[in-house]
CSV table of C-alpha atoms in Angstrom, one decimal:
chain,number,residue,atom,x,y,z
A,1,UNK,CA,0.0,0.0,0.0
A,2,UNK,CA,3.1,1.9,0.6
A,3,UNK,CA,4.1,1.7,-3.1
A,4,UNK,CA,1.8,3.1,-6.0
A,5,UNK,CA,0.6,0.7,-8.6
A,6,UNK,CA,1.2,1.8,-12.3
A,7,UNK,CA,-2.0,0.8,-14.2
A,8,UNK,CA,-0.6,2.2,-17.5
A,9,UNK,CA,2.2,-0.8,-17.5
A,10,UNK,CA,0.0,-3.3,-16.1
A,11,UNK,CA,-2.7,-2.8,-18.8
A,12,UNK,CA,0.4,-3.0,-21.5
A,13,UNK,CA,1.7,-6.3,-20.1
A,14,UNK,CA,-2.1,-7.1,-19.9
A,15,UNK,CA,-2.4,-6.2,-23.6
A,16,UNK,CA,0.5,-7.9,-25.2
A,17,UNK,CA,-0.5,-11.5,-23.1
A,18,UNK,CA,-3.9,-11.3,-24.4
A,19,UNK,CA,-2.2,-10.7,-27.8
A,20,UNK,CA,-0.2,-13.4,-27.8
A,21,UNK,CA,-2.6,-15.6,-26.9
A,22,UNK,CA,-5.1,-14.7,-29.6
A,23,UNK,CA,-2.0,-15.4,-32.4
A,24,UNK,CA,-1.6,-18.8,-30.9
A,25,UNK,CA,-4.8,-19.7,-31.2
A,26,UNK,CA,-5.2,-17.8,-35.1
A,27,UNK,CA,-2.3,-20.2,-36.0
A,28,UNK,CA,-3.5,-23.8,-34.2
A,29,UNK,CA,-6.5,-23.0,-36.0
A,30,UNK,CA,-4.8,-22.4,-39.2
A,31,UNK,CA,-2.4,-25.6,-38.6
A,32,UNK,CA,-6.3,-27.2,-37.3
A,33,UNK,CA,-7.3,-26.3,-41.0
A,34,UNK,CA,-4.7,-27.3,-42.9
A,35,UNK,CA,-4.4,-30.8,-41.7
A,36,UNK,CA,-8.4,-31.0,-42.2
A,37,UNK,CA,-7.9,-30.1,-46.0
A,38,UNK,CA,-4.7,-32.5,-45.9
A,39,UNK,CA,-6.9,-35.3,-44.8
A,40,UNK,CA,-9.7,-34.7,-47.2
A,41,UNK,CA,-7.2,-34.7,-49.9
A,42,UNK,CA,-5.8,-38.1,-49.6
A,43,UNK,CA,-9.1,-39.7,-49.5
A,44,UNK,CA,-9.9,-37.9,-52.1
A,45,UNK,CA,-6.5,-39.1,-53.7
A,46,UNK,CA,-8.1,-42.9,-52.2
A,47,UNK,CA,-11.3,-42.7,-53.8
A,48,UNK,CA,-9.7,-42.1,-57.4
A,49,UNK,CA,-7.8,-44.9,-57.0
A,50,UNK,CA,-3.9,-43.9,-56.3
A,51,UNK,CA,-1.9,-45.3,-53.9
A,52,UNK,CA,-2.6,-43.6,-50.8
A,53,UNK,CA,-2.4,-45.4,-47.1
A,54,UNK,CA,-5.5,-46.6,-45.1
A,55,UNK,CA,-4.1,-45.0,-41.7
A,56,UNK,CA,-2.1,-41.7,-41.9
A,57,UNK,CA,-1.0,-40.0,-38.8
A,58,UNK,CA,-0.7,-36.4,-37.5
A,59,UNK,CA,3.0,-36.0,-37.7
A,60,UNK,CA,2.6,-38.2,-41.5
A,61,UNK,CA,-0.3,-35.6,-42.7
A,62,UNK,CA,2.3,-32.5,-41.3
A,63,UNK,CA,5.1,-33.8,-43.7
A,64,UNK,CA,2.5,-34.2,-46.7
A,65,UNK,CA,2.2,-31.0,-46.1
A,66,UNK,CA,5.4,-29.4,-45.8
A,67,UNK,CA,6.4,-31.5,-49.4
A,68,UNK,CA,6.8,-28.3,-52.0
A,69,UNK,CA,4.9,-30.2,-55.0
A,70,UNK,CA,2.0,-32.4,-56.0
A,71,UNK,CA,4.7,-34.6,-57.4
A,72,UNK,CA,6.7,-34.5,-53.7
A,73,UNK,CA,3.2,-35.0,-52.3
A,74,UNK,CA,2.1,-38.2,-54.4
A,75,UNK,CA,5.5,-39.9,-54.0
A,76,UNK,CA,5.2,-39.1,-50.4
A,77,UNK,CA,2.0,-41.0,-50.0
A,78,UNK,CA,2.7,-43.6,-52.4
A,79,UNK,CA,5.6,-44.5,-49.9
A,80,UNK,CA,4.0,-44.6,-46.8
A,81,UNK,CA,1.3,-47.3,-49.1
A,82,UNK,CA,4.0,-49.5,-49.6
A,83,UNK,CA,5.1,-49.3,-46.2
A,84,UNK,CA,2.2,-50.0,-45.0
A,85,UNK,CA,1.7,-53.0,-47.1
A,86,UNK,CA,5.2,-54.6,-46.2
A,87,UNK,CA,4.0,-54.2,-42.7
A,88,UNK,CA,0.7,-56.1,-43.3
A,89,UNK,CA,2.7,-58.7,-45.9
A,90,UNK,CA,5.1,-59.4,-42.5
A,91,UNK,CA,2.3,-59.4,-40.2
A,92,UNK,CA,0.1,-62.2,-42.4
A,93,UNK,CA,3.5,-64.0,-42.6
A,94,UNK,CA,3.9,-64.3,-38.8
A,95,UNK,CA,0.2,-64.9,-38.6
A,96,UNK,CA,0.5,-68.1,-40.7
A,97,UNK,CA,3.9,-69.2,-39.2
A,98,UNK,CA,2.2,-69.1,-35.5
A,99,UNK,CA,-0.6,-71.0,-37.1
A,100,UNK,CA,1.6,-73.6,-39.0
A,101,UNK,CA,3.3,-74.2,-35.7
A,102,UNK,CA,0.3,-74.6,-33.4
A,103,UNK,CA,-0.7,-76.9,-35.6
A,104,UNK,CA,1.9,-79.2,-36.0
A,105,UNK,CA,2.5,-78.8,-32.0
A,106,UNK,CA,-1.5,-80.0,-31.9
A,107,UNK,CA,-0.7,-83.1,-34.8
A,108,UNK,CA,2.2,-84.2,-32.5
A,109,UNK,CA,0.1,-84.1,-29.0
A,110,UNK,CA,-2.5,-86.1,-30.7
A,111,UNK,CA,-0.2,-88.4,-32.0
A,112,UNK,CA,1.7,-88.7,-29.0
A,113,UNK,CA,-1.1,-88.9,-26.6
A,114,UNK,CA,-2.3,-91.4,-28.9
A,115,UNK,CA,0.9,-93.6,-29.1
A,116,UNK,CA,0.9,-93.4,-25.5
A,117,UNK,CA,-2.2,-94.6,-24.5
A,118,UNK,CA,-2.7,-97.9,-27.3
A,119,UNK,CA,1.3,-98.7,-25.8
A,120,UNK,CA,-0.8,-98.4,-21.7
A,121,UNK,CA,-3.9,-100.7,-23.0
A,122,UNK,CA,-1.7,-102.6,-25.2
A,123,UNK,CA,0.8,-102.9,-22.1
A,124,UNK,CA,-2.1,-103.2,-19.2
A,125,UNK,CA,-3.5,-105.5,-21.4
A,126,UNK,CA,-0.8,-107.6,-22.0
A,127,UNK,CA,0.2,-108.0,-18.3
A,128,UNK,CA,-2.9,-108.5,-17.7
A,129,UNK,CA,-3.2,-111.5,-19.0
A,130,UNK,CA,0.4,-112.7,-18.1
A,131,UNK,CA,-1.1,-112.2,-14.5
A,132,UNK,CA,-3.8,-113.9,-15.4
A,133,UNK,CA,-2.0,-117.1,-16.6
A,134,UNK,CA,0.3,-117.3,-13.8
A,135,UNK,CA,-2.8,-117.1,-11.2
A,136,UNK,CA,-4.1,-120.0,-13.3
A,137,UNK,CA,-0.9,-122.2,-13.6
A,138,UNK,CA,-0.4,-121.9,-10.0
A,139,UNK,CA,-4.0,-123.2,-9.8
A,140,UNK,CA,-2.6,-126.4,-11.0
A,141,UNK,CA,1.1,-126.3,-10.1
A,142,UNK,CA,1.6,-124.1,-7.4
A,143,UNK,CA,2.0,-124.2,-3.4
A,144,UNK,CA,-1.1,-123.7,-1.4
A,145,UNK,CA,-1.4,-120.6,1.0
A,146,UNK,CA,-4.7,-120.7,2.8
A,147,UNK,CA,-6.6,-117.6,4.2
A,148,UNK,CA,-8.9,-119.2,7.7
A,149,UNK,CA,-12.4,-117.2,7.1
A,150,UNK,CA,-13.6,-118.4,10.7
A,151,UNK,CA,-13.2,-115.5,12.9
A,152,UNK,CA,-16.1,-113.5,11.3
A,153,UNK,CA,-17.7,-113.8,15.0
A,154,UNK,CA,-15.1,-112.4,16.6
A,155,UNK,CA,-14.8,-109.2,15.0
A,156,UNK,CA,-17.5,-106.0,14.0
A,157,UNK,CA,-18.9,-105.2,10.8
A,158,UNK,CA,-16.0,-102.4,10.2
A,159,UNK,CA,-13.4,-104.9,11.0
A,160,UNK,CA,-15.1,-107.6,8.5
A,161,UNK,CA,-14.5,-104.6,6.3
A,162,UNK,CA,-11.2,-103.7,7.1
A,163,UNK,CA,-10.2,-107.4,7.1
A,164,UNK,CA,-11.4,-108.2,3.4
A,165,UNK,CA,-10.1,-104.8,2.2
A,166,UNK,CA,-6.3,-106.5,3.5
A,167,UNK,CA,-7.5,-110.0,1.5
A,168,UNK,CA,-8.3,-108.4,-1.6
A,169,UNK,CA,-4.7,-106.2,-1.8
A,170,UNK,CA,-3.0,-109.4,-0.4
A,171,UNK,CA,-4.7,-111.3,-3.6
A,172,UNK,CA,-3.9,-108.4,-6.4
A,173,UNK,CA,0.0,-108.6,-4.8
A,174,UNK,CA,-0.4,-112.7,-5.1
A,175,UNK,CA,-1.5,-112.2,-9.2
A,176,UNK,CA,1.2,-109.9,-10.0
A,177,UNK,CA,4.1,-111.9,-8.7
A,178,UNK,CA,6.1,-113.7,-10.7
A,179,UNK,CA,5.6,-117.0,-8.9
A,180,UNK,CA,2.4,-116.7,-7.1
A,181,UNK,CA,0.8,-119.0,-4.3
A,182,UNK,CA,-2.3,-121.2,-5.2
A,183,UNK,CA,-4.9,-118.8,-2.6
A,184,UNK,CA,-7.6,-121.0,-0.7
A,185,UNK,CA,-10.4,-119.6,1.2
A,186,UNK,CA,-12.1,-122.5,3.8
A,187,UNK,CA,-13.9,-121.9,6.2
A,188,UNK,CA,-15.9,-119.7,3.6
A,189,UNK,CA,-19.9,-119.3,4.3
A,190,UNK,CA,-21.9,-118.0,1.7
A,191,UNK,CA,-23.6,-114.7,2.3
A,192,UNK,CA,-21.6,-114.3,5.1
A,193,UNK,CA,-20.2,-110.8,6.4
A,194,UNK,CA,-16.9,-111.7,4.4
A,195,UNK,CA,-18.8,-113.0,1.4
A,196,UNK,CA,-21.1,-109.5,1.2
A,197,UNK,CA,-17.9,-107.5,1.5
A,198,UNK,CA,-16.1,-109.5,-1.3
A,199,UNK,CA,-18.7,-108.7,-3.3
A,200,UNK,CA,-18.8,-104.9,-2.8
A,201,UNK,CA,-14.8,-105.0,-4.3
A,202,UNK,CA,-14.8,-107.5,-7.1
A,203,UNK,CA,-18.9,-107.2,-7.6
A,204,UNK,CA,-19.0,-109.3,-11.1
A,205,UNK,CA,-15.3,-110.1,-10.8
A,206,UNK,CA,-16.0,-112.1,-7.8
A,207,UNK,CA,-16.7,-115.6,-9.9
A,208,UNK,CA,-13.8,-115.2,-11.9
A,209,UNK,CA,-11.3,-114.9,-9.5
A,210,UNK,CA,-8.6,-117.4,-10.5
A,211,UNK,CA,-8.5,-118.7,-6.2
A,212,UNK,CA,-10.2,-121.8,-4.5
A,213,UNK,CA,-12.9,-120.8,-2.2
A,214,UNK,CA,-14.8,-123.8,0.0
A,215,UNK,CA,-16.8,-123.9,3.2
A,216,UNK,CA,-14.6,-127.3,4.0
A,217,UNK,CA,-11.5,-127.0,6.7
A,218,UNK,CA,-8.0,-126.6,5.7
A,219,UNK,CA,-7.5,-130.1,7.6
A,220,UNK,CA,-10.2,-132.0,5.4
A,221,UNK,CA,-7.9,-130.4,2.2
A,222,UNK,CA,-4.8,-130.6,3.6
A,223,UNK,CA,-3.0,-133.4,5.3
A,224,UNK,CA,-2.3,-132.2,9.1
A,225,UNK,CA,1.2,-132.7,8.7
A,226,UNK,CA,2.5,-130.5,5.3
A,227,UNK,CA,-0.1,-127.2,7.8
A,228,UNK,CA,1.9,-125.2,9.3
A,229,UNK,CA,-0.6,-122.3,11.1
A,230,UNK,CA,0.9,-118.8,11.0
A,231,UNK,CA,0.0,-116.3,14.5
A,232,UNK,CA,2.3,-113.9,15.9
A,233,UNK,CA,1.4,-116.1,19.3
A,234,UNK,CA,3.2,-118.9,18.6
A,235,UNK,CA,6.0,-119.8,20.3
A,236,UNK,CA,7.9,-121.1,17.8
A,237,UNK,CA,10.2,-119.0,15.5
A,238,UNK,CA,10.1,-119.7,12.2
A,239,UNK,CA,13.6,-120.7,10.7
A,240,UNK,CA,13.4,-120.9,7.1
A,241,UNK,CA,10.5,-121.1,4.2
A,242,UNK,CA,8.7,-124.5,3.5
A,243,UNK,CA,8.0,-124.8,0.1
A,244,UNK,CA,6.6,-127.7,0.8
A,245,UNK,CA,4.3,-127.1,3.8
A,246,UNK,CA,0.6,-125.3,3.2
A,247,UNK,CA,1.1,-122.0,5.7
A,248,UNK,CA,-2.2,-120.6,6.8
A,249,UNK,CA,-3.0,-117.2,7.8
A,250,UNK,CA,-5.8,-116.0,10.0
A,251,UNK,CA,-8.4,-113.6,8.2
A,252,UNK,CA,-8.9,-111.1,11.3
A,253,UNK,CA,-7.7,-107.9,12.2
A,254,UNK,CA,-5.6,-108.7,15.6
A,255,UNK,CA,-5.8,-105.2,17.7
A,256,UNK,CA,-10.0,-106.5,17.9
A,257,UNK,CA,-9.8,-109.5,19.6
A,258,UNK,CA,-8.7,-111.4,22.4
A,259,UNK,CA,-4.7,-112.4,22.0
A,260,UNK,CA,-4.5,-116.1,21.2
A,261,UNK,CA,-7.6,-116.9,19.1
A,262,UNK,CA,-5.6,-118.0,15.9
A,263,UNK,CA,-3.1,-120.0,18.5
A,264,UNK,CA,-6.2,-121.7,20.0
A,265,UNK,CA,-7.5,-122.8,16.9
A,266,UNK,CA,-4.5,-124.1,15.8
A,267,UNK,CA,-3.8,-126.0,19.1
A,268,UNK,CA,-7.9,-127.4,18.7
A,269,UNK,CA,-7.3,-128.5,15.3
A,270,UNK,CA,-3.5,-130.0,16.5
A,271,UNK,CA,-1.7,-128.3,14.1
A,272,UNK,CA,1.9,-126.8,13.4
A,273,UNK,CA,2.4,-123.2,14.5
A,274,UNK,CA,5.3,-120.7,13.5
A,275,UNK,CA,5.7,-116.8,13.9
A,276,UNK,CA,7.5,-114.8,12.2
A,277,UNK,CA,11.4,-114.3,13.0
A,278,UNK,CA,10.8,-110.6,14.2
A,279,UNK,CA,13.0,-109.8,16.7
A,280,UNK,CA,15.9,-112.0,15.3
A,281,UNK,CA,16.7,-109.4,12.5
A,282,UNK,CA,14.6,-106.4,13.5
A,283,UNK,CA,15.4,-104.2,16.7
A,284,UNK,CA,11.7,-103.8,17.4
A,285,UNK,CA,10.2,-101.1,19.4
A,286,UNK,CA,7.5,-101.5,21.9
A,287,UNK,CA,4.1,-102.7,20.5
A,288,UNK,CA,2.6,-105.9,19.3
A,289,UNK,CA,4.2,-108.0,16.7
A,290,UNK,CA,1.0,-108.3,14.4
A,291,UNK,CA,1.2,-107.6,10.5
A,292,UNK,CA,-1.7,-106.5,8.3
A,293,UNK,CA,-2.6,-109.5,5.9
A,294,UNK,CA,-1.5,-107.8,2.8
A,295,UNK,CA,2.0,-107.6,4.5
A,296,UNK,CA,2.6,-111.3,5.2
A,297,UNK,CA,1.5,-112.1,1.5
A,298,UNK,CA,4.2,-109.3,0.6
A,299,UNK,CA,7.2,-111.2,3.2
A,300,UNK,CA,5.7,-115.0,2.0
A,301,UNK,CA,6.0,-114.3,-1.5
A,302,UNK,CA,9.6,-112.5,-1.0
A,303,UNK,CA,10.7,-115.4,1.3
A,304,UNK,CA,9.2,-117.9,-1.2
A,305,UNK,CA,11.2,-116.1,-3.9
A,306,UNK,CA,14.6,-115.0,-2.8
A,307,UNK,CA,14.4,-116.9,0.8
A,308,UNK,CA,16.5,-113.4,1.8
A,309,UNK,CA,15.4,-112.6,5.3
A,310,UNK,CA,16.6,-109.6,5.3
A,311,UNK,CA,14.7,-108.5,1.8
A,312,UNK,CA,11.3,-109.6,3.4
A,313,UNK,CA,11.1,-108.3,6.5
A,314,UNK,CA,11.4,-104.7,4.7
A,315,UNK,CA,7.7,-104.6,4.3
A,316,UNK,CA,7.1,-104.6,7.9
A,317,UNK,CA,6.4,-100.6,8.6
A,318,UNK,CA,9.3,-98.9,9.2
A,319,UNK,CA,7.2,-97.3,12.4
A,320,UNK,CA,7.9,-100.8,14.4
A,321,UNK,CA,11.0,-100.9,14.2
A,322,UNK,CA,14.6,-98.8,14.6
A,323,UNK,CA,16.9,-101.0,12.5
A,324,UNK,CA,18.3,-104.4,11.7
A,325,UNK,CA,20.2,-106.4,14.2
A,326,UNK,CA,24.0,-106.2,12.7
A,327,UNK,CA,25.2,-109.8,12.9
């Protein structure tokens, strides 16, 4: 407030702003214009049929304008149409490349996916039936391993279950050996808990299984003599694999029931009885010595292959035991 405002040179600066101003917008027009009438003259240049580009930019129509002559001006155009056309020509060729090779990627899946499964149905099919045959030759020339179905008293519905779920991976680990046991079922009632559950896995299967199954005792098949009655109960350790004696195995699931069922039978019927050599190779743990069923059938089968101990008592679980005993 002290100083004194001159108005005169404000309105000048005022002026000469606003002046500017107004020229830069006289001349965006103009350039506004001129690229308008630039535009309308190459379609007008399309439409009669010269070479003239679909797309044409800003900074494109700015050089068509600055060219000096029509002459400047058609070449001009008639270059960026080629260019453009070279672009589209590449583009197209990358187009059908990209194509080409999705398609032959898409031929060789198919043929490789097909390839691969006619070799797994020719393969499954073929072991299949190699499984098959050896079930059936040891039908006729193999040793007998007998499963005792008489404990379906003794245990619940579930453990029925359980107990047939152990037969059935005991008898798919039987077929696919390479020397497989002859399987007997006795002691088998019809319609029974066991029979009910069999049917649940194998349903139409069931008749076709290449076993023996018979409601007679082991010792009305067997002579008493070549039995040999597997239960971890027994007192004595078995030594060494039989070929020649028929082991049997007790269809229950152990933890259930009383200990000593599978003993007591054995003792009623005045059989043989044997447990496996456990703690003479393993350095068991606390807890009871019983195997699942599908685990003997994996030990018998090794024993009965290799006689190797050591190689058979692998499929106990790990869980049991800390080690092997070193000597």
């Amino acid at each position: 407030p002290s100083e004194k405002l001159d108005l005169d040179e404000w309105k000048k600066v005022m002026k000469s702003g606003l002046q500017v101003e107004v020229s830069e917008t006289i001349s965006e027009r103009k350039e506004l214009s001129t690229l308008a009438a630039a535009r309308e003259t190459v379609e007008m240049w399309r439409l009669a049929g010269r070479s003239v580009p679909e797309n044409i930019s800003e900074e494109q129509l700015k050089a068509f304008v600055e060219c000096p002559s029509k002459s400047s001006k058609k070449k001009y155009l008639k270059y960026l149409h080629l260019k453009e056309l070279y672009k589209k020509n590449d583009k197209r060729k990358m187009d059908e490349k990209r194509e080409r090779r999705l398609e032959t990627q898409e031929k060789a899946s198919k043929t490789d996916e097909t390839r691969k499964n006619s070799f797994t149905c020719l393969w499954a099919s073929a072991m299949d039936k190699t499984h098959n045959w050896r079930a059936a030759q040891s039908m006729v020339f193999g040793q007998p391993l007998v499963f005792d179905m008489s404990f379906e008293n003794y245990m619940s519905p579930r453990e029925v279950a359980n107990t047939v779920r152990q037969i059935v991976l005991s008898e798919g680990c039987n077929r696919k050996s390479v020397d497989p046991f002859h399987v007997h079922f006795c002691n088998f009632k019809d319609n029974s808990q066991y029979h009910r559950e069999f049917i649940k896995h194998y349903r139409e299967a069931w008749d076709k299984l290449l076993i023996t199954v018979t409601d007679q005792c082991y010792t009305n098949v067997f002579p008493k003599d070549k039995i040999i009655y597997l239960t971890a109960d027994s007192p004595n350790v078995m030594k060494a694999f039989d070929h020649d004696k028929v082991y049997i195995i007790g269809s229950m699931v152990d933890r259930s029931i009383k200990t000593g069922v599978s003993l007591a039978q054995a003792k009623r019927l005045g059989l043989e009885t044997a447990s496996l050599p456990l703690e003479k190779y393993l350095l068991w743990n606390t807890g009871a010595k019983n195997l699942t069923l599908d685990q003997m059938m994996h030990i018998l089968l090794t024993l009965k292959d290799t006689g190797d101990w050591k190689k058979a008592l692998e499929f106990v679980p790990k869980r049991k035991y800390c080690g092997f005993v070193g000597r």
